[in-house]
Amino acid sequence: YGIPANNPFTAAGDPRLDEIFAYGLRNPFRFSFDKLSGKLYAGDVGQNDIEEVDVITSGGNYGWKYKEGTFFFDDNGAGNGFVTDIDPGGVPTGLIDPLAQYDHDEGISVIGGFVYRGTQLDFLKGVYVFGDWSLNFTEPPGRLFYLTPTNAIREFRLPAGQKFGLFLHGFGQDANGELYVMGNTTGNPFADANGKNTGQVLRITAVPQVLYLPLVANRPK
C-alpha cells in the first residue's frame, strides 16, 4: 500500500487525507483513463435530477453537495433534494462543472465508459462513450451515449425495429481499444424469476443513427 507523492494533500500539516486525489463527487459509477491522453473520466450519479460526466483532475472539487451538475443543490431538509438556480450561499469557490450532463427525463443513473481508441470505427475515434442504466427501475431501456467534440450528448440508435433492451451495467475495452457493452434484463446480478441468467456482453461494431438529447438548461425547480 502506498500513496503517490504527488497527490494533492500530502504536504506536511495538511489536515486532509493523503489518499484523496479529487473530491466533491456524489457517486462515481465507473471511471477510466483515456489510453492516449491519460485523462481520467468518470460518470457521477446524481441524487434526484442531474447525471454528469467529469474529467477528474488532481485536487479538483466537483461540487457535491453544493451543486448537482451545473446547478445549485438544495437538500430540502427531510424532503427530496432538488436542483435550483438560486445560490443558497456558502458555496465554495473553484468548483469544477461537468463535461456534460443530462436530466432524469433521459435516464436515472449514468454509467461511465471509455474514450474510444480502437481502429474499426473511425467516427468514434477520440470520442467518450458512456450510457445510462435505465429510464426507470422496472423495465430495461438502458441507453448508449457518446460525446461530440463540443461535448454535446448523442445517443446510439439501433436499426429500425431493434432495441437495446437491457439494463446497462458497464463497458469494457480490449487490448485493441474496441469497446464492449455489458447488461442484463433483471437490473441486478441475479438470475430472473425462472432461474435464467440474462447477462450479455455486446461489442460496438457499426455506425449508429444519432439523436441529440435535449439540454437541461430549464430543469431547475
Short mmCIF file of C-alpha atoms in Angstrom, two decimals:
data_model
loop_
_atom_site.label_atom_id
_atom_site.label_comp_id
_atom_site.label_asym_id
_atom_site.label_seq_id
_atom_site.Cartn_x
_atom_site.Cartn_y
_atom_site.Cartn_z
CA TYR A 1 0.00 0.00 0.00
CA GLY A 2 1.32 3.41 -0.94
CA ILE A 3 0.20 6.98 -1.55
CA PRO A 4 1.62 8.79 -4.60
CA ALA A 5 3.91 11.59 -3.52
CA ASN A 6 2.22 13.96 -5.97
CA ASN A 7 -1.28 13.51 -4.50
CA PRO A 8 -2.67 16.98 -3.77
CA PHE A 9 -2.88 16.84 0.03
CA THR A 10 0.32 15.10 1.07
CA ALA A 11 2.06 18.23 2.34
CA ALA A 12 3.09 18.16 5.99
CA GLY A 13 0.45 19.74 8.19
CA ASP A 14 -2.37 19.44 5.66
CA PRO A 15 -5.35 18.02 7.65
CA ARG A 16 -6.93 16.39 4.59
CA LEU A 17 -6.31 12.70 3.94
CA ASP A 18 -3.23 11.94 1.88
CA GLU A 19 -5.18 9.32 -0.11
CA ILE A 20 -7.57 11.89 -1.62
CA PHE A 21 -6.98 12.69 -5.29
CA ALA A 22 -10.22 14.62 -6.00
CA TYR A 23 -13.46 15.21 -4.12
CA GLY A 24 -16.98 16.64 -4.35
CA LEU A 25 -18.33 13.62 -6.27
CA ARG A 26 -21.61 12.08 -5.15
CA ASN A 27 -21.50 8.54 -6.51
CA PRO A 28 -18.92 7.91 -9.26
CA PHE A 29 -20.07 4.86 -11.19
CA ARG A 30 -17.32 3.60 -13.48
CA PHE A 31 -14.24 5.58 -14.32
CA SER A 32 -11.48 5.05 -16.85
CA PHE A 33 -8.26 6.53 -18.18
CA ASP A 34 -8.00 7.54 -21.82
CA LYS A 35 -5.29 5.28 -23.25
CA LEU A 36 -3.83 8.12 -25.34
CA SER A 37 -4.16 11.33 -23.29
CA GLY A 38 -4.14 9.79 -19.80
CA LYS A 39 -7.19 11.86 -18.81
CA LEU A 40 -9.41 10.35 -16.12
CA TYR A 41 -13.12 10.28 -16.99
CA ALA A 42 -15.91 9.44 -14.53
CA GLY A 43 -19.68 9.16 -14.62
CA ASP A 44 -21.13 10.66 -11.42
CA VAL A 45 -24.64 9.57 -10.44
CA GLY A 46 -26.88 12.40 -9.24
CA GLN A 47 -29.41 12.29 -6.44
CA ASN A 48 -32.73 13.37 -7.91
CA ASP A 49 -32.24 15.45 -11.05
CA ILE A 50 -28.91 15.55 -12.91
CA GLU A 51 -26.45 12.92 -14.18
CA GLU A 52 -22.97 14.07 -15.20
CA VAL A 53 -19.68 13.18 -16.86
CA ASP A 54 -16.50 14.65 -15.36
CA VAL A 55 -12.83 14.83 -16.23
CA ILE A 56 -11.09 14.29 -12.90
CA THR A 57 -8.07 16.44 -12.04
CA SER A 58 -5.73 16.38 -9.08
CA GLY A 59 -7.23 18.26 -6.13
CA GLY A 60 -10.41 19.07 -8.05
CA ASN A 61 -13.63 19.79 -6.15
CA TYR A 62 -16.69 18.72 -8.20
CA GLY A 63 -19.24 20.40 -6.00
CA TRP A 64 -21.36 17.81 -4.23
CA LYS A 65 -23.45 18.55 -2.26
CA TYR A 66 -23.44 22.23 -3.02
CA LYS A 67 -24.13 21.50 -6.67
CA GLU A 68 -25.60 18.78 -8.84
CA GLY A 69 -24.27 19.18 -12.36
CA THR A 70 -24.02 22.87 -13.19
CA PHE A 71 -26.91 23.72 -10.85
CA PHE A 72 -27.01 24.52 -7.16
CA PHE A 73 -28.44 21.74 -4.99
CA ASP A 74 -31.00 22.26 -2.21
CA ASP A 75 -31.10 19.25 0.13
CA ASN A 76 -34.58 20.35 1.25
CA GLY A 77 -34.16 19.13 4.83
CA ALA A 78 -36.19 15.96 5.36
CA GLY A 79 -37.72 16.25 1.87
CA ASN A 80 -36.36 15.30 -1.52
CA GLY A 81 -33.41 17.41 -2.62
CA PHE A 82 -33.65 19.33 -5.89
CA VAL A 83 -31.59 21.47 -8.23
CA THR A 84 -32.10 25.22 -8.44
CA ASP A 85 -30.68 28.39 -9.99
CA ILE A 86 -30.85 30.12 -6.61
CA ASP A 87 -27.48 30.40 -4.86
CA PRO A 88 -28.04 29.12 -1.29
CA GLY A 89 -24.92 30.88 -0.06
CA GLY A 90 -21.80 29.35 1.42
CA VAL A 91 -20.85 27.63 -1.84
CA PRO A 92 -17.06 27.16 -2.10
CA THR A 93 -15.23 28.85 -4.93
CA GLY A 94 -13.40 26.99 -7.67
CA LEU A 95 -15.91 24.17 -8.10
CA ILE A 96 -15.49 22.22 -11.35
CA ASP A 97 -18.54 21.85 -13.59
CA PRO A 98 -19.14 18.63 -15.53
CA LEU A 99 -18.02 17.99 -19.07
CA ALA A 100 -21.61 17.01 -19.93
CA GLN A 101 -24.89 16.49 -18.11
CA TYR A 102 -28.48 15.36 -18.63
CA ASP A 103 -31.62 15.24 -16.53
CA HIS A 104 -33.82 12.43 -15.28
CA ASP A 105 -36.15 12.67 -18.25
CA GLU A 106 -33.33 10.91 -20.14
CA GLY A 107 -32.12 8.36 -17.56
CA ILE A 108 -31.67 7.83 -13.85
CA SER A 109 -28.11 6.54 -13.35
CA VAL A 110 -25.14 7.41 -15.54
CA ILE A 111 -22.72 4.58 -16.40
CA GLY A 112 -19.18 5.75 -17.16
CA GLY A 113 -17.39 4.29 -20.15
CA PHE A 114 -14.23 4.82 -22.22
CA VAL A 115 -12.70 7.10 -24.80
CA TYR A 116 -12.64 5.04 -28.00
CA ARG A 117 -9.10 4.30 -29.18
CA GLY A 118 -9.87 1.38 -31.46
CA THR A 119 -9.34 1.13 -35.21
CA GLN A 120 -12.64 -0.27 -36.51
CA LEU A 121 -14.92 2.77 -36.07
CA ASP A 122 -13.44 5.95 -37.47
CA PHE A 123 -16.37 8.13 -36.42
CA LEU A 124 -15.76 7.26 -32.75
CA LYS A 125 -12.01 7.87 -32.59
CA GLY A 126 -11.18 10.01 -29.59
CA VAL A 127 -14.83 10.08 -28.51
CA TYR A 128 -16.03 9.32 -24.97
CA VAL A 129 -18.65 6.53 -24.94
CA PHE A 130 -20.92 6.06 -21.92
CA GLY A 131 -24.57 5.43 -21.11
CA ASP A 132 -27.40 5.23 -18.60
CA TRP A 133 -28.62 2.25 -16.59
CA SER A 134 -32.31 2.69 -17.48
CA LEU A 135 -35.14 5.15 -17.84
CA ASN A 136 -36.92 3.56 -14.87
CA PHE A 137 -36.50 0.89 -12.19
CA THR A 138 -38.89 -1.71 -13.60
CA GLU A 139 -38.01 -2.06 -17.30
CA PRO A 140 -34.64 -2.35 -19.04
CA PRO A 141 -34.48 0.52 -21.56
CA GLY A 142 -30.80 1.25 -20.94
CA ARG A 143 -29.28 3.89 -23.22
CA LEU A 144 -25.94 4.20 -25.01
CA PHE A 145 -24.45 7.68 -25.43
CA TYR A 146 -21.33 9.39 -26.70
CA LEU A 147 -19.95 12.93 -26.65
CA THR A 148 -19.33 15.05 -29.73
CA PRO A 149 -16.13 17.14 -29.96
CA THR A 150 -18.13 20.01 -28.41
CA ASN A 151 -19.33 17.70 -25.58
CA ALA A 152 -22.93 17.53 -26.80
CA ILE A 153 -24.56 14.22 -25.91
CA ARG A 154 -25.70 11.92 -28.70
CA GLU A 155 -27.39 8.55 -28.46
CA PHE A 156 -26.56 5.34 -30.29
CA ARG A 157 -29.60 4.16 -32.22
CA LEU A 158 -30.06 0.58 -33.36
CA PRO A 159 -31.60 -0.23 -36.75
CA ALA A 160 -35.36 0.18 -37.04
CA GLY A 161 -37.27 -2.41 -35.06
CA GLN A 162 -34.34 -3.32 -32.80
CA LYS A 163 -33.97 -2.31 -29.17
CA PHE A 164 -31.06 -2.46 -26.74
CA GLY A 165 -33.49 -3.97 -24.23
CA LEU A 166 -31.07 -4.30 -21.31
CA PHE A 167 -30.25 -2.58 -18.07
CA LEU A 168 -26.79 -1.14 -18.77
CA HIS A 169 -24.18 -2.22 -16.22
CA GLY A 170 -20.86 -1.23 -17.73
CA PHE A 171 -18.41 -1.04 -20.60
CA GLY A 172 -15.24 -2.93 -21.39
CA GLN A 173 -12.20 -2.25 -23.57
CA ASP A 174 -9.97 -4.83 -25.19
CA ALA A 175 -6.26 -4.63 -25.97
CA ASN A 176 -7.02 -3.09 -29.36
CA GLY A 177 -9.22 -0.37 -27.92
CA GLU A 178 -12.51 -1.83 -29.16
CA LEU A 179 -15.47 -1.32 -26.83
CA TYR A 180 -17.94 -3.74 -25.28
CA VAL A 181 -21.27 -3.22 -23.54
CA MET A 182 -22.48 -5.28 -20.56
CA GLY A 183 -26.11 -5.55 -19.45
CA ASN A 184 -28.96 -7.81 -18.43
CA THR A 185 -32.74 -7.82 -18.14
CA THR A 186 -33.00 -8.13 -14.35
CA GLY A 187 -31.17 -4.95 -13.33
CA ASN A 188 -29.24 -6.82 -10.65
CA PRO A 189 -26.55 -9.54 -10.54
CA PHE A 190 -29.07 -12.36 -10.10
CA ALA A 191 -30.93 -14.73 -12.38
CA ASP A 192 -34.50 -13.96 -13.42
CA ALA A 193 -37.61 -15.50 -11.84
CA ASN A 194 -37.10 -18.66 -13.90
CA GLY A 195 -33.50 -19.10 -12.79
CA LYS A 196 -32.13 -17.95 -16.13
CA ASN A 197 -29.02 -15.80 -16.31
CA THR A 198 -29.78 -12.89 -18.61
CA GLY A 199 -26.41 -11.13 -18.77
CA GLN A 200 -24.93 -10.26 -22.16
CA VAL A 201 -21.68 -8.80 -23.47
CA LEU A 202 -22.02 -6.97 -26.79
CA ARG A 203 -19.37 -5.34 -28.99
CA ILE A 204 -19.95 -1.94 -30.60
CA THR A 205 -19.41 -2.67 -34.29
CA ALA A 206 -21.40 -0.32 -36.53
CA VAL A 207 -22.12 3.33 -37.17
CA PRO A 208 -25.26 4.27 -35.22
CA GLN A 209 -28.02 6.59 -36.18
CA VAL A 210 -27.81 9.50 -33.75
CA LEU A 211 -30.15 11.80 -31.89
CA TYR A 212 -29.35 14.92 -29.92
CA LEU A 213 -30.55 14.82 -26.35
CA PRO A 214 -32.36 17.90 -25.02
CA LEU A 215 -30.38 20.33 -22.92
CA VAL A 216 -31.07 20.68 -19.20
CA ALA A 217 -30.95 24.47 -19.05
CA ASN A 218 -34.57 24.72 -17.94
CA ARG A 219 -34.57 21.94 -15.35
CA PRO A 220 -34.20 23.89 -12.05
CA LYS A 221 -37.36 23.84 -9.97
#
